[in-house]
Amino acid sequence: MAHWFHRNSMKASAPVSFESMRNLLNYLTDPSNDCKSIQQATEIYLSLLYGLINDPVAGSGDSKLRKLVMFKWTNSICGNTPTCSPDSVFEVSAICINVAIWYTKFAAKLAAKGDVTMEEAKEVHSNLRNAGGIFKFVKESLMPRISDLSAEKGADTDQRVLDAYQMQCVAEAQEVTVARAVELKHKASLISALTNETSKLFTAAGDALKSVEPSKAGKWKKYLDLKAAFYLSYAYCFAGDTFLEQDQCGKAIRALRESDKCSYNDTLYKKAEAISREYSSTKGPGTTARPWEHPFFLKLGPIIRKKLEKANHENGFIYFHKIPEEAPGLEVKATHGLASPQEFTLPAAHAMWVGDAYAGFDASKARPQNSQSQGASGDVKPVPEPEDSSPVKPANNSSGCVVS
């Protein structure tokens, strides 16, 4: 199965007297809740919000009710001080982000089981793609509509944060594919190419957070750096297998040495281990874990050493190839197994908006909201999320892959 995942906190909202919103937020507090219930509650609330953001009669254009309610939401890596906005589009973006975060937590919890079935693996993969699609939708379709939002750097509406979330979801979905490819003993060249692409995605996600304050995103970035190093090591490991299959033993040994030996702390694998320890000791929002003790991490080292011993043995008895000084290039692009965000769209307007309901609202009689005068008056209580108490279990498969 896929591996261990870092997760940030759920967003918390100041109380708003919307029953459908309360129902949805109650569901989102627990990642073990039924996925279909979340989907239904999300669709109901977003369909009701439709008339607050778009004109349900004209079918396009802003709703006359769009800026009548003050919404206050915390951010997943910024503590309990809320971002405030009298804009219903902001509310939609916050709800969408929270639902996407829930999907990632649901996927992680499902994959934490000792023995994950094929159907469950597919569900993990699907939910990560769904989350990636929602982050993409917020970034591309909702954020351009919010022009006067005053939010701190590193807020969930920050382009860098949305980019990191989207790429992380896609990369983690590919982890599921990698684990399955290893289990089914697919061609080493395919696994090498896929893990190389996965490493690049984690690197890009980490790069998106480079300029975000370390106190907010430092722990999250350590996780992304760890996964990037881990999958680069994986890519060189299976590239070594590929070269050996092609009777290029010298290149095989050099690729396996690159998997095991690199410029940081002497080895790529040690680089991943060092980052995992840095992750554990870094303060900030996110999961508390000791990734170097997880089966997915412990399994790779012996795999590299076993393959390297085999290549050295065969070169000493059969090939006698010279070992290149430079590491061979990796497969540039995988042709199979690449994940992509699942397209997300808002549901249609709720049935209550049909007829004269929308016309009956007189927006001129409402008290105008101002984000400055009615902004954050104090911290918002964080979402009470259950702690993940599941132990790290030994892997019962050749890939050594679990999630916790």
CSV table of C-alpha atoms in Angstrom, one decimal:
chain,number,residue,atom,x,y,z
A,1,MET,CA,0.0,0.0,0.0
A,2,ALA,CA,0.9,3.7,0.0
A,3,HIS,CA,3.1,5.2,2.7
A,4,TRP,CA,2.9,7.4,5.8
A,5,PHE,CA,1.4,10.8,5.1
A,6,HIS,CA,1.8,14.2,6.8
A,7,ARG,CA,-1.5,15.9,7.6
A,8,ASN,CA,-2.2,19.5,8.7
A,9,SER,CA,-5.1,20.6,10.9
A,10,MET,CA,-8.7,21.0,9.8
A,11,LYS,CA,-9.9,24.6,9.4
A,12,ALA,CA,-12.2,25.9,12.2
A,13,SER,CA,-15.1,28.3,11.6
A,14,ALA,CA,-16.6,30.9,13.9
A,15,PRO,CA,-20.3,30.0,14.6
A,16,VAL,CA,-22.7,30.8,11.7
A,17,SER,CA,-26.4,29.9,12.0
A,18,PHE,CA,-26.5,27.7,9.0
A,19,GLU,CA,-27.8,24.2,9.9
A,20,SER,CA,-26.4,22.5,6.8
A,21,MET,CA,-23.0,24.0,7.6
A,22,ARG,CA,-23.1,22.7,11.1
A,23,ASN,CA,-24.0,19.2,9.9
A,24,LEU,CA,-21.1,19.2,7.4
A,25,LEU,CA,-18.6,20.5,10.0
A,26,ASN,CA,-19.6,17.8,12.4
A,27,TYR,CA,-19.0,15.1,9.8
A,28,LEU,CA,-15.5,16.6,9.0
A,29,THR,CA,-14.2,16.3,12.6
A,30,ASP,CA,-13.6,12.5,12.2
A,31,PRO,CA,-11.8,10.9,9.2
A,32,SER,CA,-13.4,7.6,9.9
A,33,ASN,CA,-16.8,8.9,8.9
A,34,ASP,CA,-18.5,7.5,5.8
A,35,CYS,CA,-17.3,9.1,2.6
A,36,LYS,CA,-20.7,9.2,1.0
A,37,SER,CA,-22.2,11.1,4.0
A,38,ILE,CA,-19.5,13.7,3.5
A,39,GLN,CA,-20.2,14.0,-0.2
A,40,GLN,CA,-23.9,14.4,0.4
A,41,ALA,CA,-23.5,16.9,3.2
A,42,THR,CA,-21.0,18.9,1.1
A,43,GLU,CA,-23.4,18.9,-1.9
A,44,ILE,CA,-26.3,20.1,0.2
A,45,TYR,CA,-24.4,23.0,1.7
A,46,LEU,CA,-22.7,24.1,-1.5
A,47,SER,CA,-26.0,24.0,-3.4
A,48,LEU,CA,-27.5,26.3,-0.7
A,49,LEU,CA,-24.6,28.6,-0.9
A,50,TYR,CA,-25.1,28.9,-4.7
A,51,GLY,CA,-27.6,31.6,-4.3
A,52,LEU,CA,-25.3,33.6,-2.1
A,53,ILE,CA,-22.5,33.7,-4.7
A,54,ASN,CA,-24.3,33.5,-8.1
A,55,ASP,CA,-27.6,34.9,-9.3
A,56,PRO,CA,-29.7,31.8,-9.5
A,57,VAL,CA,-32.3,33.4,-11.7
A,58,ALA,CA,-30.0,34.8,-14.3
A,59,GLY,CA,-27.8,31.7,-14.2
A,60,SER,CA,-24.6,33.9,-14.1
A,61,GLY,CA,-23.2,37.0,-12.5
A,62,ASP,CA,-22.8,37.8,-8.8
A,63,SER,CA,-25.6,37.3,-6.4
A,64,LYS,CA,-27.1,40.4,-4.7
A,65,LEU,CA,-26.6,38.5,-1.4
A,66,ARG,CA,-23.0,37.8,-1.9
A,67,LYS,CA,-21.6,40.1,0.7
A,68,LEU,CA,-24.1,40.1,3.5
A,69,VAL,CA,-22.6,37.6,5.9
A,70,MET,CA,-19.3,37.8,7.8
A,71,PHE,CA,-17.4,34.5,7.6
A,72,LYS,CA,-14.4,33.7,9.8
A,73,TRP,CA,-12.1,30.8,9.2
A,74,THR,CA,-8.8,29.7,10.7
A,75,ASN,CA,-6.0,28.4,8.3
A,76,SER,CA,-4.6,24.9,8.4
A,77,ILE,CA,-1.0,26.0,9.2
A,78,CYS,CA,-1.5,29.4,10.8
A,79,GLY,CA,-3.0,28.7,14.3
A,80,ASN,CA,-6.3,29.9,15.7
A,81,THR,CA,-6.5,33.5,14.5
A,82,PRO,CA,-9.1,33.6,11.8
A,83,THR,CA,-9.2,35.2,8.3
A,84,CYS,CA,-12.4,37.2,8.0
A,85,SER,CA,-14.4,38.1,4.9
A,86,PRO,CA,-18.0,39.3,4.2
A,87,ASP,CA,-17.8,37.3,0.9
A,88,SER,CA,-19.7,34.1,0.3
A,89,VAL,CA,-17.1,33.1,-2.3
A,90,PHE,CA,-14.6,33.0,0.6
A,91,GLU,CA,-17.0,30.8,2.5
A,92,VAL,CA,-17.2,28.4,-0.5
A,93,SER,CA,-13.4,28.3,-0.8
A,94,ALA,CA,-13.0,27.6,2.9
A,95,ILE,CA,-15.5,24.8,2.9
A,96,CYS,CA,-14.0,23.3,-0.2
A,97,ILE,CA,-10.5,23.4,1.3
A,98,ASN,CA,-11.7,21.7,4.5
A,99,VAL,CA,-13.5,19.0,2.6
A,100,ALA,CA,-10.3,18.4,0.5
A,101,ILE,CA,-8.3,18.1,3.7
A,102,TRP,CA,-10.8,15.6,5.1
A,103,TYR,CA,-10.4,13.5,1.9
A,104,THR,CA,-6.7,13.3,2.5
A,105,LYS,CA,-7.2,12.3,6.2
A,106,PHE,CA,-9.8,9.7,5.2
A,107,ALA,CA,-7.3,8.3,2.6
A,108,ALA,CA,-4.5,8.2,5.2
A,109,LYS,CA,-6.7,6.5,7.8
A,110,LEU,CA,-8.0,3.9,5.4
A,111,ALA,CA,-4.5,3.1,4.2
A,112,ALA,CA,-3.3,2.7,7.8
A,113,LYS,CA,-4.9,-0.7,8.1
A,114,GLY,CA,-2.6,-3.7,8.3
A,115,ASP,CA,-4.0,-5.4,5.2
A,116,VAL,CA,-5.5,-3.1,2.6
A,117,THR,CA,-7.6,-4.7,-0.2
A,118,MET,CA,-7.5,-3.8,-3.8
A,119,GLU,CA,-10.8,-2.0,-3.5
A,120,GLU,CA,-9.6,0.0,-0.5
A,121,ALA,CA,-6.4,0.9,-2.3
A,122,LYS,CA,-8.5,2.2,-5.2
A,123,GLU,CA,-10.5,4.3,-2.8
A,124,VAL,CA,-7.4,5.8,-1.2
A,125,HIS,CA,-6.2,6.7,-4.7
A,126,SER,CA,-9.6,8.1,-5.7
A,127,ASN,CA,-9.9,10.3,-2.6
A,128,LEU,CA,-6.4,11.7,-3.0
A,129,ARG,CA,-7.3,12.6,-6.6
A,130,ASN,CA,-10.6,14.1,-5.4
A,131,ALA,CA,-8.7,16.3,-2.9
A,132,GLY,CA,-6.2,17.4,-5.5
A,133,GLY,CA,-9.1,18.4,-7.8
A,134,ILE,CA,-10.7,20.5,-5.1
A,135,PHE,CA,-7.5,22.4,-4.3
A,136,LYS,CA,-7.1,23.0,-8.1
A,137,PHE,CA,-10.7,24.3,-8.3
A,138,VAL,CA,-10.2,26.7,-5.4
A,139,LYS,CA,-7.0,28.0,-6.8
A,140,GLU,CA,-8.2,28.4,-10.4
A,141,SER,CA,-11.9,29.1,-10.1
A,142,LEU,CA,-12.6,30.7,-6.7
A,143,MET,CA,-9.5,32.7,-5.8
A,144,PRO,CA,-9.7,35.0,-8.9
A,145,ARG,CA,-13.2,36.1,-7.7
A,146,ILE,CA,-11.9,37.2,-4.3
A,147,SER,CA,-10.2,40.6,-4.7
A,148,ASP,CA,-10.3,42.3,-1.3
A,149,LEU,CA,-9.3,39.5,1.0
A,150,SER,CA,-6.9,40.5,3.8
A,151,ALA,CA,-5.2,37.3,4.9
A,152,GLU,CA,-1.9,36.6,6.5
A,153,LYS,CA,0.9,35.0,4.5
A,154,GLY,CA,0.7,31.2,4.5
A,155,ALA,CA,-3.1,31.3,4.8
A,156,ASP,CA,-5.0,28.5,3.0
A,157,THR,CA,-5.9,31.0,0.3
A,158,ASP,CA,-2.2,31.7,-0.4
A,159,GLN,CA,-1.3,30.5,-3.9
A,160,ARG,CA,1.8,28.8,-2.6
A,161,VAL,CA,-0.1,26.8,0.0
A,162,LEU,CA,-2.8,25.7,-2.6
A,163,ASP,CA,0.0,24.7,-5.0
A,164,ALA,CA,1.7,22.6,-2.4
A,165,TYR,CA,-1.6,20.9,-1.4
A,166,GLN,CA,-2.5,20.1,-5.0
A,167,MET,CA,0.9,18.6,-5.9
A,168,GLN,CA,1.1,16.7,-2.6
A,169,CYS,CA,-2.2,15.0,-3.3
A,170,VAL,CA,-1.2,14.0,-6.8
A,171,ALA,CA,2.2,12.7,-5.6
A,172,GLU,CA,0.6,10.7,-2.8
A,173,ALA,CA,-1.9,9.2,-5.3
A,174,GLN,CA,1.1,8.1,-7.3
A,175,GLU,CA,2.6,6.4,-4.2
A,176,VAL,CA,-0.4,4.1,-4.2
A,177,THR,CA,0.4,3.2,-7.8
A,178,VAL,CA,4.1,2.7,-7.0
A,179,ALA,CA,3.3,0.3,-4.2
A,180,ARG,CA,0.9,-1.7,-6.4
A,181,ALA,CA,3.5,-1.8,-9.2
A,182,VAL,CA,6.1,-3.2,-6.8
A,183,GLU,CA,3.7,-5.8,-5.5
A,184,LEU,CA,2.8,-6.9,-9.0
A,185,LYS,CA,6.5,-7.0,-10.0
A,186,HIS,CA,6.0,-4.7,-13.0
A,187,LYS,CA,9.0,-3.8,-15.1
A,188,ALA,CA,11.8,-2.1,-13.2
A,189,SER,CA,12.0,0.6,-15.9
A,190,LEU,CA,8.3,1.5,-15.2
A,191,ILE,CA,8.8,1.7,-11.5
A,192,SER,CA,12.0,3.8,-11.9
A,193,ALA,CA,10.2,6.3,-14.1
A,194,LEU,CA,7.2,6.5,-11.9
A,195,THR,CA,9.1,7.0,-8.7
A,196,ASN,CA,11.3,9.6,-10.5
A,197,GLU,CA,8.1,11.6,-11.4
A,198,THR,CA,6.8,11.1,-7.9
A,199,SER,CA,10.0,12.6,-6.5
A,200,LYS,CA,9.7,15.5,-8.8
A,201,LEU,CA,6.2,16.2,-7.6
A,202,PHE,CA,7.2,16.2,-4.0
A,203,THR,CA,10.1,18.4,-4.8
A,204,ALA,CA,7.8,20.9,-6.6
A,205,ALA,CA,5.4,20.9,-3.7
A,206,GLY,CA,8.2,21.6,-1.2
A,207,ASP,CA,9.6,24.4,-3.4
A,208,ALA,CA,6.1,26.0,-3.3
A,209,LEU,CA,6.6,26.4,0.4
A,210,LYS,CA,10.2,27.7,0.4
A,211,SER,CA,9.1,31.3,1.0
A,212,VAL,CA,6.5,30.5,3.6
A,213,GLU,CA,7.6,31.1,7.2
A,214,PRO,CA,9.2,28.0,8.7
A,215,SER,CA,7.2,28.4,11.8
A,216,LYS,CA,4.1,27.7,9.7
A,217,ALA,CA,5.3,25.4,6.9
A,218,GLY,CA,8.6,24.1,8.1
A,219,LYS,CA,7.4,20.7,9.3
A,220,TRP,CA,5.2,20.2,6.2
A,221,LYS,CA,8.2,21.1,4.0
A,222,LYS,CA,10.4,18.6,5.8
A,223,TYR,CA,7.8,15.9,5.0
A,224,LEU,CA,7.8,16.9,1.3
A,225,ASP,CA,11.6,16.9,1.2
A,226,LEU,CA,11.8,13.5,2.8
A,227,LYS,CA,9.4,12.0,0.3
A,228,ALA,CA,11.3,13.6,-2.6
A,229,ALA,CA,14.6,12.1,-1.4
A,230,PHE,CA,13.0,8.7,-0.7
A,231,TYR,CA,11.5,8.4,-4.1
A,232,LEU,CA,14.7,9.6,-5.9
A,233,SER,CA,16.5,6.8,-4.1
A,234,TYR,CA,13.8,4.4,-5.2
A,235,ALA,CA,14.1,5.6,-8.8
A,236,TYR,CA,17.9,5.0,-8.9
A,237,CYS,CA,17.4,1.6,-7.2
A,238,PHE,CA,15.1,0.3,-9.9
A,239,ALA,CA,17.1,2.0,-12.6
A,240,GLY,CA,19.9,-0.3,-11.4
A,241,ASP,CA,17.6,-3.3,-12.0
A,242,THR,CA,16.8,-2.0,-15.5
A,243,PHE,CA,20.5,-1.7,-16.5
A,244,LEU,CA,21.2,-5.1,-15.1
A,245,GLU,CA,18.4,-6.6,-17.2
A,246,GLN,CA,20.1,-4.9,-20.2
A,247,ASP,CA,23.5,-6.4,-19.3
A,248,GLN,CA,24.9,-3.0,-18.5
A,249,CYS,CA,26.3,-4.0,-15.2
A,250,GLY,CA,28.7,-1.0,-14.7
A,251,LYS,CA,25.8,1.4,-15.1
A,252,ALA,CA,23.6,-0.8,-12.8
A,253,ILE,CA,26.2,-0.6,-10.0
A,254,ARG,CA,26.6,3.2,-10.5
A,255,ALA,CA,22.8,3.7,-10.4
A,256,LEU,CA,22.5,1.6,-7.2
A,257,ARG,CA,25.4,3.5,-5.6
A,258,GLU,CA,23.6,6.7,-6.5
A,259,SER,CA,20.5,5.2,-4.7
A,260,ASP,CA,22.7,4.5,-1.7
A,261,LYS,CA,25.3,7.2,-2.1
A,262,CYS,CA,24.8,10.9,-2.7
A,263,SER,CA,26.2,14.2,-1.6
A,264,TYR,CA,24.1,14.8,1.6
A,265,ASN,CA,25.3,12.8,4.6
A,266,ASP,CA,27.1,10.4,2.2
A,267,THR,CA,24.0,8.6,1.0
A,268,LEU,CA,20.6,9.3,-0.5
A,269,TYR,CA,19.0,6.8,1.9
A,270,LYS,CA,20.8,8.5,4.8
A,271,LYS,CA,19.6,11.8,3.4
A,272,ALA,CA,16.0,10.6,3.7
A,273,GLU,CA,16.7,9.3,7.2
A,274,ALA,CA,18.3,12.6,8.3
A,275,ILE,CA,15.3,14.5,7.0
A,276,SER,CA,12.9,12.2,8.7
A,277,ARG,CA,14.6,12.8,12.0
A,278,GLU,CA,14.6,16.6,11.3
A,279,TYR,CA,10.8,16.3,10.6
A,280,SER,CA,10.2,14.6,13.9
A,281,SER,CA,12.1,17.4,15.8
A,282,THR,CA,10.7,20.3,13.9
A,283,LYS,CA,8.0,22.3,15.7
A,284,GLY,CA,4.9,23.4,13.8
A,285,PRO,CA,1.5,22.3,12.6
A,286,GLY,CA,1.1,18.8,11.3
A,287,THR,CA,1.5,15.2,12.2
A,288,THR,CA,3.7,14.0,15.1
A,289,ALA,CA,5.6,10.9,13.9
A,290,ARG,CA,8.9,9.1,13.7
A,291,PRO,CA,9.0,8.3,10.0
A,292,TRP,CA,12.4,6.5,10.1
A,293,GLU,CA,10.6,3.7,12.2
A,294,HIS,CA,7.9,3.1,9.6
A,295,PRO,CA,8.1,-0.1,7.5
A,296,PHE,CA,8.0,1.9,4.3
A,297,PHE,CA,11.3,3.6,5.3
A,298,LEU,CA,13.0,0.6,6.9
A,299,LYS,CA,12.3,-1.7,3.9
A,300,LEU,CA,14.1,0.3,1.2
A,301,GLY,CA,17.7,0.2,2.7
A,302,PRO,CA,17.9,-3.6,2.6
A,303,ILE,CA,16.4,-3.7,-0.9
A,304,ILE,CA,19.1,-1.3,-2.2
A,305,ARG,CA,21.9,-3.3,-0.5
A,306,LYS,CA,20.6,-6.6,-1.8
A,307,LYS,CA,20.5,-5.4,-5.4
A,308,LEU,CA,23.9,-3.7,-5.1
A,309,GLU,CA,25.5,-6.9,-3.8
A,310,LYS,CA,24.0,-8.9,-6.6
A,311,ALA,CA,25.2,-6.4,-9.2
A,312,ASN,CA,28.7,-6.3,-7.7
A,313,HIS,CA,28.8,-10.1,-7.6
A,314,GLU,CA,27.8,-10.5,-11.2
A,315,ASN,CA,30.2,-7.8,-12.4
A,316,GLY,CA,33.1,-9.6,-10.6
A,317,PHE,CA,32.3,-13.0,-12.1
A,318,ILE,CA,30.6,-12.3,-15.5
A,319,TYR,CA,30.7,-8.7,-16.9
A,320,PHE,CA,33.9,-7.0,-15.6
A,321,HIS,CA,32.4,-3.7,-16.7
A,322,LYS,CA,34.0,-0.4,-15.8
A,323,ILE,CA,31.8,1.6,-13.4
A,324,PRO,CA,31.1,5.1,-14.7
A,325,GLU,CA,32.1,8.1,-12.6
A,326,GLU,CA,28.8,9.9,-13.3
A,327,ALA,CA,25.4,8.5,-12.4
A,328,PRO,CA,23.4,7.4,-15.4
A,329,GLY,CA,20.3,9.5,-16.3
A,330,LEU,CA,16.9,8.4,-15.1
A,331,GLU,CA,13.9,7.7,-17.3
A,332,VAL,CA,12.7,11.2,-18.1
A,333,LYS,CA,8.9,10.5,-18.3
A,334,ALA,CA,6.7,7.7,-17.0
A,335,THR,CA,4.2,6.6,-19.6
A,336,HIS,CA,1.9,4.7,-17.2
A,337,GLY,CA,0.5,5.2,-13.7
A,338,LEU,CA,0.7,9.0,-13.5
A,339,ALA,CA,-2.0,10.5,-11.4
A,340,SER,CA,-3.9,13.7,-12.0
A,341,PRO,CA,-6.4,15.8,-10.0
A,342,GLN,CA,-10.0,14.7,-10.4
A,343,GLU,CA,-12.1,17.5,-11.9
A,344,PHE,CA,-14.4,19.2,-9.4
A,345,THR,CA,-17.3,21.5,-10.0
A,346,LEU,CA,-19.9,23.1,-7.7
A,347,PRO,CA,-23.3,21.5,-7.6
A,348,ALA,CA,-26.3,23.3,-9.1
A,349,ALA,CA,-28.4,25.7,-7.1
A,350,HIS,CA,-30.6,24.1,-4.4
A,351,ALA,CA,-34.3,23.8,-5.2
A,352,MET,CA,-35.1,26.5,-2.6
A,353,TRP,CA,-33.6,29.1,-5.0
A,354,VAL,CA,-36.2,28.5,-7.7
A,355,GLY,CA,-39.2,30.6,-8.2
A,356,ASP,CA,-39.6,33.8,-6.2
A,357,ALA,CA,-37.3,32.9,-3.3
A,358,TYR,CA,-34.3,34.8,-4.6
A,359,ALA,CA,-36.4,37.8,-5.7
A,360,GLY,CA,-38.0,38.0,-2.3
A,361,PHE,CA,-34.7,39.0,-0.7
A,362,ASP,CA,-34.2,42.8,-0.4
A,363,ALA,CA,-30.4,43.2,0.0
A,364,SER,CA,-30.8,47.0,0.6
A,365,LYS,CA,-32.3,46.3,4.0
A,366,ALA,CA,-29.4,44.2,5.2
A,367,ARG,CA,-26.7,45.7,7.4
A,368,PRO,CA,-23.6,45.9,5.3
A,369,GLN,CA,-20.6,43.8,6.5
A,370,ASN,CA,-17.1,45.2,6.7
A,371,SER,CA,-14.1,43.0,7.1
A,372,GLN,CA,-12.2,45.7,9.0
A,373,SER,CA,-14.8,46.7,11.5
A,374,GLN,CA,-16.2,43.2,12.0
A,375,GLY,CA,-13.0,41.3,11.6
A,376,ALA,CA,-11.3,38.9,14.0
A,377,SER,CA,-12.3,39.7,17.5
A,378,GLY,CA,-10.3,36.7,18.9
A,379,ASP,CA,-9.1,33.3,18.2
A,380,VAL,CA,-11.5,30.6,17.0
A,381,LYS,CA,-11.6,27.3,18.9
A,382,PRO,CA,-9.7,24.6,16.9
A,383,VAL,CA,-11.5,21.5,15.5
A,384,PRO,CA,-11.4,18.6,18.0
A,385,GLU,CA,-9.9,15.9,15.9
A,386,PRO,CA,-9.3,12.4,17.2
A,387,GLU,CA,-5.7,11.3,17.6
A,388,ASP,CA,-4.5,8.5,15.4
A,389,SER,CA,-3.5,5.8,17.9
A,390,SER,CA,-3.0,3.0,15.3
A,391,PRO,CA,0.4,1.4,15.9
A,392,VAL,CA,3.0,1.0,13.2
A,393,LYS,CA,2.5,-2.5,12.0
A,394,PRO,CA,5.1,-4.7,10.1
A,395,ALA,CA,4.3,-4.8,6.4
A,396,ASN,CA,3.0,-8.1,5.1
A,397,ASN,CA,4.1,-7.5,1.5
A,398,SER,CA,7.3,-7.0,-0.5
A,399,SER,CA,7.0,-3.3,-0.9
A,400,GLY,CA,6.9,-2.8,2.9
A,401,CYS,CA,4.2,-0.1,2.4
A,402,VAL,CA,1.7,1.1,4.9
A,403,VAL,CA,0.2,4.4,5.9
A,404,SER,CA,-0.2,5.7,9.4
